[in-house]
PDB file of C-alpha atoms in Angstrom:
ATOM      1  CA  MET A   1       2.648 -23.856  95.658  1.00 85.00           C
ATOM      2  CA  ASP A   2       4.909 -22.586  92.971  1.00 93.00           C
ATOM      3  CA  LEU A   3       7.625 -25.535  92.063  1.00 96.00           C
ATOM      4  CA  GLU A   4      10.217 -23.145  89.947  1.00 96.00           C
ATOM      5  CA  LEU A   5       9.787 -24.887  86.892  1.00 98.00           C
ATOM      6  CA  ALA A   6       9.488 -22.406  84.752  1.00 97.00           C
ATOM      7  CA  GLY A   7      12.527 -22.528  82.201  1.00 96.00           C
ATOM      8  CA  ARG A   8      13.282 -25.664  82.907  1.00 98.00           C
ATOM      9  CA  ARG A   9      13.582 -28.918  80.098  1.00 98.00           C
ATOM     10  CA  ALA A  10      12.935 -32.325  80.426  1.00 98.00           C
ATOM     11  CA  LEU A  11      13.135 -35.382  78.780  1.00 98.00           C
ATOM     12  CA  VAL A  12      10.818 -38.199  79.764  1.00 98.00           C
ATOM     13  CA  THR A  13      11.662 -41.444  77.618  1.00 98.00           C
ATOM     14  CA  GLY A  14       8.424 -43.967  77.215  1.00 97.00           C
ATOM     15  CA  SER A  15       6.072 -40.668  77.390  1.00 98.00           C
ATOM     16  CA  SER A  16       4.006 -41.373  74.041  1.00 97.00           C
ATOM     17  CA  GLY A  17       1.778 -43.063  76.570  1.00 95.00           C
ATOM     18  CA  GLY A  18       0.022 -43.925  79.598  1.00 94.00           C
ATOM     19  CA  ILE A  19       2.339 -42.978  82.975  1.00 96.00           C
ATOM     20  CA  GLY A  20       4.853 -41.283  81.081  1.00 97.00           C
ATOM     21  CA  ALA A  21       2.762 -39.397  78.872  1.00 98.00           C
ATOM     22  CA  ALA A  22       1.111 -37.849  82.030  1.00 98.00           C
ATOM     23  CA  ILE A  23       4.846 -37.248  83.446  1.00 98.00           C
ATOM     24  CA  ALA A  24       5.242 -35.100  80.223  1.00 98.00           C
ATOM     25  CA  HIS A  25       1.971 -32.844  80.804  1.00 98.00           C
ATOM     26  CA  THR A  26       2.376 -32.399  84.266  1.00 98.00           C
ATOM     27  CA  LEU A  27       5.979 -30.958  83.582  1.00 98.00           C
ATOM     28  CA  ALA A  28       4.708 -28.981  80.815  1.00 98.00           C
ATOM     29  CA  ALA A  29       1.813 -27.207  82.825  1.00 97.00           C
ATOM     30  CA  GLU A  30       4.414 -26.292  85.761  1.00 97.00           C
ATOM     31  CA  GLY A  31       6.544 -24.364  82.682  1.00 97.00           C
ATOM     32  CA  CYS A  32       8.768 -27.161  81.642  1.00 98.00           C
ATOM     33  CA  ALA A  33       9.602 -27.740  77.867  1.00 98.00           C
ATOM     34  CA  VAL A  34       9.706 -30.908  77.791  1.00 98.00           C
ATOM     35  CA  LEU A  35      11.145 -33.533  75.435  1.00 98.00           C
ATOM     36  CA  VAL A  36       8.679 -36.798  74.528  1.00 98.00           C
ATOM     37  CA  HIS A  37      10.201 -39.870  73.525  1.00 98.00           C
ATOM     38  CA  GLY A  38       8.559 -43.335  72.204  1.00 98.00           C
ATOM     39  CA  ARG A  39       8.402 -45.341  69.230  1.00 97.00           C
ATOM     40  CA  ASP A  40       5.083 -44.903  68.224  1.00 97.00           C
ATOM     41  CA  PRO A  41       5.857 -41.460  65.737  1.00 97.00           C
ATOM     42  CA  ASP A  42       1.658 -40.820  65.769  1.00 98.00           C
ATOM     43  CA  ALA A  43       1.423 -41.503  69.564  1.00 98.00           C
ATOM     44  CA  ALA A  44       4.290 -39.139  70.543  1.00 98.00           C
ATOM     45  CA  GLN A  45       3.475 -36.421  68.115  1.00 98.00           C
ATOM     46  CA  ARG A  46      -0.138 -36.618  69.868  1.00 98.00           C
ATOM     47  CA  VAL A  47       1.500 -36.091  72.923  1.00 98.00           C
ATOM     48  CA  ALA A  48       3.790 -33.137  71.594  1.00 98.00           C
ATOM     49  CA  LYS A  49       0.709 -31.203  70.292  1.00 98.00           C
ATOM     50  CA  ARG A  50      -1.441 -31.370  73.273  1.00 97.00           C
ATOM     51  CA  ILE A  51       1.742 -30.140  75.337  1.00 98.00           C
ATOM     52  CA  ARG A  52       2.471 -27.615  72.572  1.00 97.00           C
ATOM     53  CA  SER A  53      -1.307 -26.236  72.566  1.00 96.00           C
ATOM     54  CA  SER A  54      -1.169 -25.680  76.223  1.00 92.00           C
ATOM     55  CA  GLY A  55       1.588 -23.077  75.317  1.00 95.00           C
ATOM     56  CA  ALA A  56       4.717 -25.337  76.454  1.00 96.00           C
ATOM     57  CA  ASP A  57       7.979 -25.764  74.323  1.00 97.00           C
ATOM     58  CA  THR A  58       8.399 -29.663  72.785  1.00 98.00           C
ATOM     59  CA  GLY A  59       9.779 -31.556  70.917  1.00 98.00           C
ATOM     60  CA  VAL A  60       9.399 -35.602  69.685  1.00 98.00           C
ATOM     61  CA  VAL A  61      12.782 -37.922  69.546  1.00 98.00           C
ATOM     62  CA  LEU A  62      11.720 -41.491  68.400  1.00 98.00           C
ATOM     63  CA  GLY A  63      13.262 -45.045  68.763  1.00 97.00           C
ATOM     64  CA  ASP A  64      13.812 -48.456  70.522  1.00 97.00           C
ATOM     65  CA  LEU A  65      16.170 -47.830  73.544  1.00 97.00           C
ATOM     66  CA  THR A  66      16.970 -51.234  73.282  1.00 97.00           C
ATOM     67  CA  LEU A  67      18.584 -51.292  69.381  1.00 97.00           C
ATOM     68  CA  ASP A  68      22.113 -50.618  68.843  1.00 96.00           C
ATOM     69  CA  GLY A  69      22.914 -47.048  68.733  1.00 96.00           C
ATOM     70  CA  VAL A  70      19.539 -45.252  70.093  1.00 97.00           C
ATOM     71  CA  ALA A  71      19.665 -44.680  73.558  1.00 97.00           C
ATOM     72  CA  ASP A  72      23.482 -42.382  72.419  1.00 96.00           C
ATOM     73  CA  ASP A  73      21.335 -40.740  69.605  1.00 97.00           C
ATOM     74  CA  VAL A  74      18.263 -40.125  72.222  1.00 98.00           C
ATOM     75  CA  GLY A  75      20.806 -39.022  74.471  1.00 97.00           C
ATOM     76  CA  SER A  76      22.297 -36.765  71.960  1.00 97.00           C
ATOM     77  CA  ALA A  77      18.945 -35.507  71.068  1.00 98.00           C
ATOM     78  CA  ALA A  78      18.579 -34.494  75.040  1.00 98.00           C
ATOM     79  CA  ASN A  79      21.498 -32.287  75.089  1.00 98.00           C
ATOM     80  CA  ALA A  80      21.005 -30.942  72.147  1.00 98.00           C
ATOM     81  CA  PHE A  81      17.279 -29.990  73.683  1.00 98.00           C
ATOM     82  CA  GLY A  82      19.066 -28.550  76.983  1.00 98.00           C
ATOM     83  CA  VAL A  83      17.662 -31.111  79.235  1.00 98.00           C
ATOM     84  CA  ASP A  84      18.672 -30.534  83.172  1.00 97.00           C
ATOM     85  CA  ILE A  85      15.618 -32.936  84.053  1.00 98.00           C
ATOM     86  CA  LEU A  86      15.827 -36.418  82.961  1.00 98.00           C
ATOM     87  CA  VAL A  87      12.630 -38.861  83.650  1.00 98.00           C
ATOM     88  CA  ASN A  88      13.241 -42.851  82.538  1.00 98.00           C
ATOM     89  CA  ASN A  89      10.000 -44.120  82.325  1.00 98.00           C
ATOM     90  CA  ALA A  90      10.735 -45.991  79.332  1.00 96.00           C
ATOM     91  CA  GLY A  91      10.795 -49.752  80.350  1.00 92.00           C
ATOM     92  CA  PRO A  92       8.622 -53.042  79.564  1.00 88.00           C
ATOM     93  CA  PHE A  93       7.410 -55.862  81.778  1.00 85.00           C
ATOM     94  CA  ALA A  94       5.716 -59.572  81.145  1.00 88.00           C
ATOM     95  CA  GLU A  95       4.518 -61.940  82.942  1.00 89.00           C
ATOM     96  CA  HIS A  96       6.985 -64.940  83.693  1.00 94.00           C
ATOM     97  CA  ASP A  97       6.877 -67.252  87.288  1.00 94.00           C
ATOM     98  CA  TRP A  98      10.224 -68.902  87.983  1.00 95.00           C
ATOM     99  CA  CYS A  99       9.554 -72.051  86.024  1.00 96.00           C
ATOM    100  CA  GLY A 100       8.207 -69.912  82.519  1.00 95.00           C
ATOM    101  CA  ALA A 101      11.438 -67.344  82.785  1.00 95.00           C
ATOM    102  CA  ARG A 102      13.801 -68.561  80.482  1.00 97.00           C
ATOM    103  CA  PRO A 103      17.400 -66.491  80.336  1.00 97.00           C
ATOM    104  CA  ARG A 104      16.593 -64.914  77.069  1.00 97.00           C
ATOM    105  CA  ASP A 105      13.802 -62.943  79.135  1.00 96.00           C
ATOM    106  CA  TRP A 106      16.196 -62.028  82.136  1.00 97.00           C
ATOM    107  CA  LEU A 107      18.379 -60.461  79.828  1.00 97.00           C
ATOM    108  CA  ALA A 108      15.168 -58.570  77.945  1.00 97.00           C
ATOM    109  CA  ALA A 109      14.050 -57.473  81.290  1.00 97.00           C
ATOM    110  CA  PHE A 110      17.413 -55.968  82.727  1.00 97.00           C
ATOM    111  CA  GLU A 111      18.192 -54.563  78.893  1.00 97.00           C
ATOM    112  CA  ALA A 112      15.263 -52.796  78.961  1.00 97.00           C
ATOM    113  CA  ASN A 113      14.772 -51.358  82.569  1.00 97.00           C
ATOM    114  CA  VAL A 114      18.473 -51.029  83.715  1.00 98.00           C
ATOM    115  CA  LEU A 115      20.658 -50.838  80.312  1.00 98.00           C
ATOM    116  CA  THR A 116      18.867 -48.138  78.415  1.00 98.00           C
ATOM    117  CA  ALA A 117      18.291 -45.699  81.536  1.00 98.00           C
ATOM    118  CA  VAL A 118      21.961 -46.073  82.127  1.00 98.00           C
ATOM    119  CA  GLN A 119      22.863 -45.740  79.109  1.00 98.00           C
ATOM    120  CA  VAL A 120      20.448 -41.860  78.468  1.00 98.00           C
ATOM    121  CA  THR A 121      21.397 -40.862  81.803  1.00 98.00           C
ATOM    122  CA  GLN A 122      25.141 -41.138  81.367  1.00 98.00           C
ATOM    123  CA  ALA A 123      24.907 -39.221  78.153  1.00 98.00           C
ATOM    124  CA  VAL A 124      23.110 -36.260  79.998  1.00 98.00           C
ATOM    125  CA  LEU A 125      24.985 -36.182  83.092  1.00 98.00           C
ATOM    126  CA  PRO A 126      28.158 -34.004  81.835  1.00 98.00           C
ATOM    127  CA  ALA A 127      25.682 -31.198  80.861  1.00 98.00           C
ATOM    128  CA  MET A 128      23.623 -31.004  84.134  1.00 98.00           C
ATOM    129  CA  GLN A 129      27.264 -31.720  86.119  1.00 98.00           C
ATOM    130  CA  GLU A 130      28.684 -28.793  84.411  1.00 98.00           C
ATOM    131  CA  ASN A 131      25.358 -26.512  85.168  1.00 97.00           C
ATOM    132  CA  ARG A 132      26.103 -27.237  88.747  1.00 98.00           C
ATOM    133  CA  TRP A 133      22.018 -28.429  88.601  1.00 98.00           C
ATOM    134  CA  GLY A 134      20.191 -31.233  87.496  1.00 98.00           C
ATOM    135  CA  ARG A 135      17.679 -34.047  87.936  1.00 98.00           C
ATOM    136  CA  VAL A 136      17.748 -37.760  87.411  1.00 98.00           C
ATOM    137  CA  ILE A 137      13.934 -39.570  88.340  1.00 98.00           C
ATOM    138  CA  ASN A 138      13.627 -43.375  87.416  1.00 98.00           C
ATOM    139  CA  ILE A 139      11.148 -45.332  87.730  1.00 98.00           C
ATOM    140  CA  GLY A 140      10.905 -48.159  89.782  1.00 97.00           C
ATOM    141  CA  SER A 141       7.743 -50.325  90.883  1.00 95.00           C
ATOM    142  CA  ARG A 142       6.214 -51.800  93.800  1.00 91.00           C
ATOM    143  CA  ALA A 143       7.371 -55.060  93.064  1.00 90.00           C
ATOM    144  CA  VAL A 144      10.753 -53.977  94.158  1.00 92.00           C
ATOM    145  CA  THR A 145      10.338 -54.688  97.747  1.00 88.00           C
ATOM    146  CA  THR A 146       7.228 -57.091  97.322  1.00 86.00           C
ATOM    147  CA  PRO A 147       8.714 -58.851  94.192  1.00 90.00           C
ATOM    148  CA  LEU A 148       5.387 -60.761  92.102  1.00 85.00           C
ATOM    149  CA  PRO A 149       6.048 -64.288  91.589  1.00 92.00           C
ATOM    150  CA  THR A 150       4.424 -64.119  87.905  1.00 91.00           C
ATOM    151  CA  MET A 151       6.746 -60.993  86.696  1.00 92.00           C
ATOM    152  CA  VAL A 152      10.059 -62.582  88.252  1.00 96.00           C
ATOM    153  CA  GLU A 153      12.552 -61.246  85.891  1.00 97.00           C
ATOM    154  CA  TYR A 154      10.707 -57.572  85.758  1.00 96.00           C
ATOM    155  CA  SER A 155      10.531 -57.283  89.699  1.00 96.00           C
ATOM    156  CA  ALA A 156      14.655 -57.956  89.345  1.00 97.00           C
ATOM    157  CA  ALA A 157      15.144 -55.742  87.028  1.00 97.00           C
ATOM    158  CA  LYS A 158      12.797 -52.882  88.910  1.00 97.00           C
ATOM    159  CA  ALA A 159      15.218 -53.539  92.241  1.00 97.00           C
ATOM    160  CA  ALA A 160      18.371 -52.675  89.767  1.00 98.00           C
ATOM    161  CA  VAL A 161      16.850 -49.568  88.871  1.00 98.00           C
ATOM    162  CA  VAL A 162      16.208 -48.741  92.604  1.00 97.00           C
ATOM    163  CA  ASN A 163      19.723 -50.241  93.487  1.00 98.00           C
ATOM    164  CA  MET A 164      21.279 -47.910  90.783  1.00 98.00           C
ATOM    165  CA  THR A 165      19.575 -44.589  91.651  1.00 98.00           C
ATOM    166  CA  THR A 166      21.157 -44.634  95.121  1.00 98.00           C
ATOM    167  CA  SER A 167      24.682 -45.537  93.838  1.00 98.00           C
ATOM    168  CA  LEU A 168      24.153 -42.652  91.365  1.00 98.00           C
ATOM    169  CA  ALA A 169      23.024 -40.470  93.926  1.00 98.00           C
ATOM    170  CA  GLN A 170      26.233 -41.261  95.764  1.00 98.00           C
ATOM    171  CA  HIS A 171      28.162 -40.173  92.830  1.00 98.00           C
ATOM    172  CA  LEU A 172      26.848 -37.345  92.480  1.00 98.00           C
ATOM    173  CA  SER A 173      27.194 -35.834  95.909  1.00 97.00           C
ATOM    174  CA  GLY A 174      28.181 -31.803  96.008  1.00 96.00           C
ATOM    175  CA  THR A 175      27.445 -31.564  92.157  1.00 98.00           C
ATOM    176  CA  GLY A 176      23.737 -29.878  92.203  1.00 98.00           C
ATOM    177  CA  VAL A 177      22.467 -32.715  90.519  1.00 98.00           C
ATOM    178  CA  THR A 178      20.030 -35.594  92.644  1.00 98.00           C
ATOM    179  CA  ALA A 179      18.566 -38.872  91.626  1.00 98.00           C
ATOM    180  CA  ASN A 180      15.714 -40.304  93.266  1.00 98.00           C
ATOM    181  CA  CYS A 181      13.403 -43.506  92.287  1.00 98.00           C
ATOM    182  CA  VAL A 182       9.577 -43.293  92.155  1.00 98.00           C
ATOM    183  CA  SER A 183       7.847 -46.425  92.478  1.00 97.00           C
ATOM    184  CA  PRO A 184       4.060 -47.071  91.526  1.00 95.00           C
ATOM    185  CA  GLY A 185       1.562 -49.766  92.477  1.00 90.00           C
ATOM    186  CA  VAL A 186      -1.270 -50.893  89.976  1.00 84.00           C
ATOM    187  CA  ILE A 187      -1.859 -47.798  88.216  1.00 86.00           C
ATOM    188  CA  LEU A 188      -4.443 -47.692  85.561  1.00 82.00           C
ATOM    189  CA  THR A 189      -3.637 -47.683  82.221  1.00 75.00           C
ATOM    190  CA  PRO A 190      -4.745 -49.357  78.904  1.00 65.00           C
ATOM    191  CA  SER A 191      -2.151 -52.068  79.936  1.00 67.00           C
ATOM    192  CA  SER A 192      -2.572 -53.020  83.346  1.00 62.00           C
ATOM    193  CA  GLU A 193      -6.638 -52.638  82.685  1.00 61.00           C
ATOM    194  CA  ASP A 194      -6.165 -55.658  80.227  1.00 64.00           C
ATOM    195  CA  LEU A 195      -3.543 -57.493  82.259  1.00 61.00           C
ATOM    196  CA  LEU A 196      -6.216 -57.243  85.205  1.00 59.00           C
ATOM    197  CA  ARG A 197      -9.015 -58.379  83.177  1.00 60.00           C
ATOM    198  CA  ARG A 198      -6.717 -61.466  81.919  1.00 64.00           C
ATOM    199  CA  ARG A 199      -5.516 -62.596  85.440  1.00 59.00           C
ATOM    200  CA  ALA A 200      -9.662 -61.954  86.005  1.00 57.00           C
ATOM    201  CA  GLY A 201     -10.353 -64.633  83.784  1.00 58.00           C
ATOM    202  CA  ARG A 202     -13.470 -61.824  83.140  1.00 61.00           C
ATOM    203  CA  ARG A 203     -14.385 -58.901  81.943  1.00 68.00           C
ATOM    204  CA  LEU A 204     -13.944 -56.187  84.426  1.00 66.00           C
ATOM    205  CA  ASP A 205     -15.023 -52.564  84.550  1.00 68.00           C
ATOM    206  CA  ARG A 206     -12.645 -49.676  86.539  1.00 66.00           C
ATOM    207  CA  ALA A 207     -15.642 -49.377  89.792  1.00 67.00           C
ATOM    208  CA  GLN A 208     -15.074 -54.009  89.749  1.00 67.00           C
ATOM    209  CA  MET A 209     -11.031 -53.012  89.578  1.00 63.00           C
ATOM    210  CA  GLU A 210     -11.179 -50.501  92.564  1.00 64.00           C
ATOM    211  CA  ALA A 211     -13.000 -53.403  94.479  1.00 62.00           C
ATOM    212  CA  ASP A 212     -10.715 -55.817  93.711  1.00 62.00           C
ATOM    213  CA  ALA A 213      -7.922 -53.445  95.201  1.00 57.00           C
ATOM    214  CA  VAL A 214      -9.686 -52.822  98.612  1.00 56.00           C
ATOM    215  CA  GLY A 215     -10.164 -56.945  98.778  1.00 49.00           C
ATOM    216  CA  ALA A 216      -6.207 -57.059  97.728  1.00 57.00           C
ATOM    217  CA  ALA A 217      -5.681 -55.056 101.429  1.00 65.00           C
ATOM    218  CA  ASN A 218      -4.639 -51.475  99.563  1.00 73.00           C
ATOM    219  CA  PRO A 219      -5.187 -48.864 102.670  1.00 81.00           C
ATOM    220  CA  SER A 220      -5.892 -46.651 100.083  1.00 81.00           C
ATOM    221  CA  GLY A 221      -8.816 -48.075  98.911  1.00 78.00           C
ATOM    222  CA  ARG A 222      -8.187 -47.409  95.077  1.00 79.00           C
ATOM    223  CA  LEU A 223      -5.666 -48.250  92.242  1.00 83.00           C
ATOM    224  CA  GLY A 224      -3.890 -45.680  90.921  1.00 87.00           C
ATOM    225  CA  ARG A 225      -4.170 -42.952  88.591  1.00 91.00           C
ATOM    226  CA  VAL A 226      -0.965 -41.657  86.235  1.00 95.00           C
ATOM    227  CA  GLU A 227      -1.716 -38.325  87.410  1.00 97.00           C
ATOM    228  CA  ASP A 228      -0.577 -39.595  91.050  1.00 97.00           C
ATOM    229  CA  ILE A 229       2.888 -40.811  89.514  1.00 98.00           C
ATOM    230  CA  ALA A 230       3.238 -37.552  87.389  1.00 98.00           C
ATOM    231  CA  ASP A 231       2.589 -35.250  90.388  1.00 98.00           C
ATOM    232  CA  ALA A 232       5.039 -37.232  92.517  1.00 98.00           C
ATOM    233  CA  VAL A 233       7.856 -36.777  89.966  1.00 98.00           C
ATOM    234  CA  THR A 234       7.145 -33.258  88.973  1.00 98.00           C
ATOM    235  CA  PHE A 235       7.484 -32.719  92.699  1.00 98.00           C
ATOM    236  CA  LEU A 236      11.093 -34.770  92.581  1.00 98.00           C
ATOM    237  CA  ALA A 237      12.063 -32.727  89.672  1.00 98.00           C
ATOM    238  CA  SER A 238      11.404 -29.675  91.039  1.00 98.00           C
ATOM    239  CA  PRO A 239      14.266 -27.102  92.871  1.00 97.00           C
ATOM    240  CA  ARG A 240      11.536 -27.207  95.956  1.00 97.00           C
ATOM    241  CA  ALA A 241      13.108 -31.294  96.396  1.00 98.00           C
ATOM    242  CA  GLY A 242      16.451 -30.148  96.474  1.00 97.00           C
ATOM    243  CA  TYR A 243      16.842 -32.101  99.630  1.00 97.00           C
ATOM    244  CA  ILE A 244      15.508 -35.207  98.706  1.00 98.00           C
ATOM    245  CA  ASN A 245      18.701 -37.548  97.198  1.00 98.00           C
ATOM    246  CA  GLY A 246      19.105 -41.369  96.563  1.00 98.00           C
ATOM    247  CA  VAL A 247      15.001 -41.982  97.984  1.00 98.00           C
ATOM    248  CA  ASN A 248      12.860 -44.953  96.302  1.00 97.00           C
ATOM    249  CA  LEU A 249       9.285 -43.217  96.982  1.00 97.00           C
ATOM    250  CA  ARG A 250       6.483 -45.783  96.794  1.00 95.00           C
ATOM    251  CA  VAL A 251       3.437 -44.432  95.559  1.00 95.00           C
ATOM    252  CA  ASP A 252       1.229 -47.760  95.479  1.00 91.00           C
ATOM    253  CA  GLY A 253      -1.478 -47.030  97.947  1.00 89.00           C
ATOM    254  CA  GLY A 254       0.459 -48.236 100.641  1.00 88.00           C
ATOM    255  CA  VAL A 255      -0.080 -51.439  99.765  1.00 81.00           C
ATOM    256  CA  THR A 256       3.471 -52.564  99.832  1.00 78.00           C
ATOM    257  CA  GLY A 257       4.349 -54.588 103.287  1.00 69.00           C
ATOM    258  CA  THR A 258       0.678 -54.679 104.038  1.00 58.00           C
ATOM    259  CA  PRO A 259      -0.758 -58.652 104.739  1.00 51.00           C
TER     260      PRO A 259
END
């Protein structure tokens, strides 16, 4: 299927590694020019180099979105790049339970996962609306509908991401710009693998992680790959998905809602 993305231009925040890098590569493979964002210059340049080697146009913008002025600077770079697809992927997680999460932890989770996405979105929307076409795709989490007791502030922040996605879709009614959310389950990345090993209290290889996933009632019988999320995001970014708006697409292997 031709996703009709050739000539489109995208910004993927937090795309110097992990899920964000996979999204950037997949969009580029479909013909998008991609602006790579990250905090680590070397990592961001490696992603951009790989995209460039595939023949796609690319650029790099750097900065910690939680620092004063950086989100606005990234938004300005996106407008200069001509972005008509925004993927708000940046958003760290931390492990705290209700006894351990302090007010500063809650504030940090909402600033990094919600406010930064709002700021970048607000920066690029006027051009999308003027051009009568655009896509805003926010990255949520399975924790939106099944909050994690060991990630309480992160779970709440990601629920806010879904809420703001729905209101944004309504705000953009009739403009040609859509807003959707993709909520991953457990996706195998270096950071998530480290987390799973810490929780298990022992060294685990990927096969053991997969076995644990089956034991945890994951109907798909495996954990997620970054490509699973990248493919979903790329479809929602395409003109083919023009009638999908304001949704939260769970890409979690079916684990949400199971006993």
